[in-house]
Short mmCIF file of C-alpha atoms in Angstrom, two decimals:
data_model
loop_
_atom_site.label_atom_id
_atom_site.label_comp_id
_atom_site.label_asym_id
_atom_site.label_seq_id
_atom_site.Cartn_x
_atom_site.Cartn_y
_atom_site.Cartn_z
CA UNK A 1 197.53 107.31 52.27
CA UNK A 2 201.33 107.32 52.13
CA UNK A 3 201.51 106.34 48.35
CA UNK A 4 205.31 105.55 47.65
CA UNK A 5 207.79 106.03 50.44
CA UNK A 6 211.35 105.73 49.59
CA UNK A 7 214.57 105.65 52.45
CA UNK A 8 216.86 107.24 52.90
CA UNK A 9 216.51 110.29 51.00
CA UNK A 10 219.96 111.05 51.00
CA UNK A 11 223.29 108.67 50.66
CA UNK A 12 226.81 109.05 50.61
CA UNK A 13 228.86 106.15 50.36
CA UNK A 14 232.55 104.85 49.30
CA UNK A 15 233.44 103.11 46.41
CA UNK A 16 233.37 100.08 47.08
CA UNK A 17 230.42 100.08 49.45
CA UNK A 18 227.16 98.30 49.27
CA UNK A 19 223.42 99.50 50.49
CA UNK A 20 220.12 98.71 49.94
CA UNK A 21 217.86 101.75 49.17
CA UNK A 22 214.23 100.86 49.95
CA UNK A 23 211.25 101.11 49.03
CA UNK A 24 207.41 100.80 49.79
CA UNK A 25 203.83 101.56 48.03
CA UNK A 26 200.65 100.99 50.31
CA UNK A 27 198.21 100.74 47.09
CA UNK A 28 198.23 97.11 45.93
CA UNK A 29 200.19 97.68 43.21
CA UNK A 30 201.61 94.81 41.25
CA UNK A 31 203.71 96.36 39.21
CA UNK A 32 206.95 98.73 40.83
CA UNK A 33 210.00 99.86 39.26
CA UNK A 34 213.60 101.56 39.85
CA UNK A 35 214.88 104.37 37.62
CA UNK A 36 217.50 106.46 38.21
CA UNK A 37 217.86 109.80 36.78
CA UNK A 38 220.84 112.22 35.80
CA UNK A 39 220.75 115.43 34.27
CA UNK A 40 220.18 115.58 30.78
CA UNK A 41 219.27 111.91 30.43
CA UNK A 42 215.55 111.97 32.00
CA UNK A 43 214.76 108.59 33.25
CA UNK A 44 216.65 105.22 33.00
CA UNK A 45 214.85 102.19 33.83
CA UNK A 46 216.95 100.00 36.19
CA UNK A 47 214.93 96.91 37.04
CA UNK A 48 211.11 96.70 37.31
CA UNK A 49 208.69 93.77 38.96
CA UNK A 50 205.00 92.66 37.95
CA UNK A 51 204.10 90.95 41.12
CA UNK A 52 205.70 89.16 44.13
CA UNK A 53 208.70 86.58 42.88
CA UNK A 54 208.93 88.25 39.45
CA UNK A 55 211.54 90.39 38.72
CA UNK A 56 212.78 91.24 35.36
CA UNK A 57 216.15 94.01 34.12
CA UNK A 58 215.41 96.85 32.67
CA UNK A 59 217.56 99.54 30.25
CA UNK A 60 220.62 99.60 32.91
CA UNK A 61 220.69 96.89 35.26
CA UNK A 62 224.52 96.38 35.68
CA UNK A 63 225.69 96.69 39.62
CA UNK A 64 222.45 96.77 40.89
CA UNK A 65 220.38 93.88 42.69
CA UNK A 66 216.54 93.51 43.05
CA UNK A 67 213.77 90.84 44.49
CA UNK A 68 209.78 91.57 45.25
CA UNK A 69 209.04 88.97 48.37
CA UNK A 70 205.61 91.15 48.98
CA UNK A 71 203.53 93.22 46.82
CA UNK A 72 204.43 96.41 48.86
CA UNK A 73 208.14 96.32 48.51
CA UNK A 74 211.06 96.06 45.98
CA UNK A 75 214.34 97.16 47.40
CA UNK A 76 216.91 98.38 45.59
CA UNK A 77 220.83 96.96 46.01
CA UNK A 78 223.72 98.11 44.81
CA UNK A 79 226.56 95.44 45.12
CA UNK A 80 229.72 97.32 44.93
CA UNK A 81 229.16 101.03 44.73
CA UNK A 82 231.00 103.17 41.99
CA UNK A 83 230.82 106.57 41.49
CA UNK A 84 228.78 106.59 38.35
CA UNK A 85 226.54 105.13 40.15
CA UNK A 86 225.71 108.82 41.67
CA UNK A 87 222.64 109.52 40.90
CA UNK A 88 218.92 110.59 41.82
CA UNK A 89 217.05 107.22 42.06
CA UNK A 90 213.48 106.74 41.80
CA UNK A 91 211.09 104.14 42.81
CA UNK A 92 207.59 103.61 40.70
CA UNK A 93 204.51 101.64 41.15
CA UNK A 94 201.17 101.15 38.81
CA UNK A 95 198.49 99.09 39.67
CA UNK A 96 199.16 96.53 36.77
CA UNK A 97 201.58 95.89 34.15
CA UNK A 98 199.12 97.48 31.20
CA UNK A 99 201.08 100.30 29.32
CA UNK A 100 198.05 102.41 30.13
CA UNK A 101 198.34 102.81 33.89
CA UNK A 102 200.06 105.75 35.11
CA UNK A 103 202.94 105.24 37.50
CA UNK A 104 203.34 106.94 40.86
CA UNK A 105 206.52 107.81 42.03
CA UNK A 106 208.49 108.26 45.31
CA UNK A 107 210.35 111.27 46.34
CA UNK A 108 213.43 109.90 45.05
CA UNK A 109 216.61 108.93 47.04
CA UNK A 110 220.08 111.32 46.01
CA UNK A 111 223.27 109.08 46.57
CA UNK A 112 226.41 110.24 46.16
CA UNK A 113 229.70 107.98 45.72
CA UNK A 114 232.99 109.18 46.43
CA UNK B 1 207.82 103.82 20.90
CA UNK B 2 211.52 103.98 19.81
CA UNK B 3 212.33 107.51 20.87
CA UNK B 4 210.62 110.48 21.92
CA UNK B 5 212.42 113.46 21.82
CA UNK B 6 211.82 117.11 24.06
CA UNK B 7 213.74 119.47 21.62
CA UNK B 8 214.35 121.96 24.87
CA UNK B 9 216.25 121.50 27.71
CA UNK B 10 214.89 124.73 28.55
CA UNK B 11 211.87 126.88 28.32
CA UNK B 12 212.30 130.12 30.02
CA UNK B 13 209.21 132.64 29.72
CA UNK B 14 207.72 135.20 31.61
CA UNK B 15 205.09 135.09 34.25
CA UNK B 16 201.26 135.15 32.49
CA UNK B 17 202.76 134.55 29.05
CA UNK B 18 201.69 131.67 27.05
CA UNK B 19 204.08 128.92 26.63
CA UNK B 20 204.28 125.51 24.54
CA UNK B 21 206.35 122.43 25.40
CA UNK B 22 207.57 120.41 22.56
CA UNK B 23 207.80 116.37 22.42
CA UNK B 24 207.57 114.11 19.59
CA UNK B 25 207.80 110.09 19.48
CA UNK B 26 208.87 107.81 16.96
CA UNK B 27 206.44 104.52 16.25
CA UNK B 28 204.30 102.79 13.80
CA UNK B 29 202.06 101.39 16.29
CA UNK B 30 199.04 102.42 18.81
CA UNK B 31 200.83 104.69 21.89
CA UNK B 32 199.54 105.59 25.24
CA UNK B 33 200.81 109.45 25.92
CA UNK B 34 201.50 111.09 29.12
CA UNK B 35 202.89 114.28 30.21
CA UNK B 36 204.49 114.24 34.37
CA UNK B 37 205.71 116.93 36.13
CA UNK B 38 208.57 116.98 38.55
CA UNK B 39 208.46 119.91 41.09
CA UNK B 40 211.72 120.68 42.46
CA UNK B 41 213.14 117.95 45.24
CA UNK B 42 210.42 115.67 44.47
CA UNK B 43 209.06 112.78 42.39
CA UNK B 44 207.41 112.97 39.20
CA UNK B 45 203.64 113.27 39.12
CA UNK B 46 200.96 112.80 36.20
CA UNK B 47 200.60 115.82 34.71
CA UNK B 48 197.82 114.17 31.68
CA UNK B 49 197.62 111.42 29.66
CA UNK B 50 196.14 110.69 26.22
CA UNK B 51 194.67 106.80 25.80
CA UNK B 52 192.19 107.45 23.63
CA UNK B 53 189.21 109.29 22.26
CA UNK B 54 189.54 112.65 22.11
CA UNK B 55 192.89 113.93 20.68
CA UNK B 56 192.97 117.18 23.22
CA UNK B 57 193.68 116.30 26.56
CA UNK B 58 193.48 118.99 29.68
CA UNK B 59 194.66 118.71 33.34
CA UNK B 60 192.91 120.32 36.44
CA UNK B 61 195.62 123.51 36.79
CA UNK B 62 194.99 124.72 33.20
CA UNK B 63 197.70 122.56 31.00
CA UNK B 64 196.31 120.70 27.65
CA UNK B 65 198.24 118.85 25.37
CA UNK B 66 197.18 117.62 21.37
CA UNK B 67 197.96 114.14 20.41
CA UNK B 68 198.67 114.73 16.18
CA UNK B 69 198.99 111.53 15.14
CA UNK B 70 200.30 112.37 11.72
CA UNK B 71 202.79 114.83 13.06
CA UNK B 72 203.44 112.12 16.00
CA UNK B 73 203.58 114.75 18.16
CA UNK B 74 202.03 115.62 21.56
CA UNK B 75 202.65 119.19 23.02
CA UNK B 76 201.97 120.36 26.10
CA UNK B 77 200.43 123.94 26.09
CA UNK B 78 199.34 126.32 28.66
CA UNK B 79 197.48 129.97 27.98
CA UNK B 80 199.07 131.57 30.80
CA UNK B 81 201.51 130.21 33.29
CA UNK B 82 202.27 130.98 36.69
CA UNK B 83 205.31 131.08 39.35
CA UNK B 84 204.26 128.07 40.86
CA UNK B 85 204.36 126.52 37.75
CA UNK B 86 208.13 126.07 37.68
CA UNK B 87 208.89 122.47 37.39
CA UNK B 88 210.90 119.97 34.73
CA UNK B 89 208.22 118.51 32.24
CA UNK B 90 208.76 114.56 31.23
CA UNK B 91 207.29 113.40 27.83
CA UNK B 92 206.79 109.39 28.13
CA UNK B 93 205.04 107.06 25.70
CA UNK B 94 204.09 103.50 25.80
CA UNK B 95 203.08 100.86 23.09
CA UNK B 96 199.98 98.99 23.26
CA UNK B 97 201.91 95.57 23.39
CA UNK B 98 204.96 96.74 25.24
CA UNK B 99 204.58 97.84 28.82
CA UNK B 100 207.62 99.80 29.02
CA UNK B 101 207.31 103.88 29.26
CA UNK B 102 209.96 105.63 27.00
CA UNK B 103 210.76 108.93 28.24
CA UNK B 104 211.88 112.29 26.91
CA UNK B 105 214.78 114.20 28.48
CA UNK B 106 212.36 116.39 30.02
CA UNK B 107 212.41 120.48 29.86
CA UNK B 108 212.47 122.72 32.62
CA UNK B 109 210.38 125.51 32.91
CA UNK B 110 211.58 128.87 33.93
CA UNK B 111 209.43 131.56 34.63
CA UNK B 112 210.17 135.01 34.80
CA UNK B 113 208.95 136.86 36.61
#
């Protein structure tokens, strides 16, 4: 059971640059989520999704692009990459949108923008 | 929530020593509790998590952690820690009608050994 798979695990890019980092969860979860986290800060929510076609922004959501076509993934775009946009990013998934379930979490993907 | 708030960035104790991780939330409603752990270079697991029921809540490597409702605090304790407990500890809370987690800062653990 692969849980939450995340690629690549490491990034460098230019300013100026766009990617997609991606990700995957194998356990029927509906809901899934991007954070990003920096040192001192914990965890930002970026955008998050409750099910295929719905996609909503979360606490920082500028320069970054999402959609859910499946269940099992929710990629992660960044449009025109800056360098505060360095960062560790993290992709979640729960199996509903209740505030009780527990998220599980990838192994994170470290991009750095020069 | 509104907040929740880990007053250390940093917890450094030695090996087999007690030790007590501090977070506190700010809300007037119901709240869902959890405690994750992030080992180093990886993702955050669930650590334990307090729904409801009984206010002491334990995990299977020997952590526990007291919801006080009146103090709106839940700390995460352990007796005696070990090396391999090393790790950066994330507070989060929920609402009952708000799905959104809230998270702490987080503070790492450093154990001495």
């Amino acid at each position: 059971n692969a849980g939450v798979t995340q690629t690549p695990k490491f990034q460098v890019l230019k300013t100026g640059q766009s990617m997609t980092l991606q990700c995957a969860q194998d356990m029927n979860h509906e809901y899934m989520s991007w954070y990003r986290q920096d040192p001192g800060m914990g965890l930002r929510l970026i955008h998050y999704s409750v099910g295929a076609g719905i996609t909503d922004q979360g606490e920082v959501p500028n320069g970054y692009n999402v959609s859910r076509s499946t269940t099992e993934d929710f990629p992660l775009r960044l449009l025109s990459a800056a360098p505060s946009q360095t960062s560790v990013y993290f992709c979640a998934s729960s199996y509903s949108d209740t505030s009780s379930q527990p998220l599980h979490f990838g192994n994170g993907t470290r991009l750095t923008v020069t | 929530a509104q907040s929740v708030t880990q007053l250390d960035s940093q917890v450094p104790v030695f090996e087999e020593a007690p030790v007590e991780l501090r977070c506190n939330y700010s809300s007037s409603v119901s709240v869902y509790l959890f405690w994750y752990v992030q080992y180093p270079n990886q993702g955050l697991q669930l650590l334990l998590k307090y729904l409801s029921g009984s206010t002491l809540v334990e995990s299977i490597n020997g952590f526990e952690a007291e919801f006080n409702k009146s103090q709106t605090s839940f700390h995460l304790r352990k007796p005696s820690v070990h090396i391999s407990d090393t790790a950066e500890y994330f507070c989060a809370v929920s609402e009952e009608s708000n799905y959104q987690l809230i998270w702490g800062a987080g503070t790492k653990l450093i154990i001495k050994p």
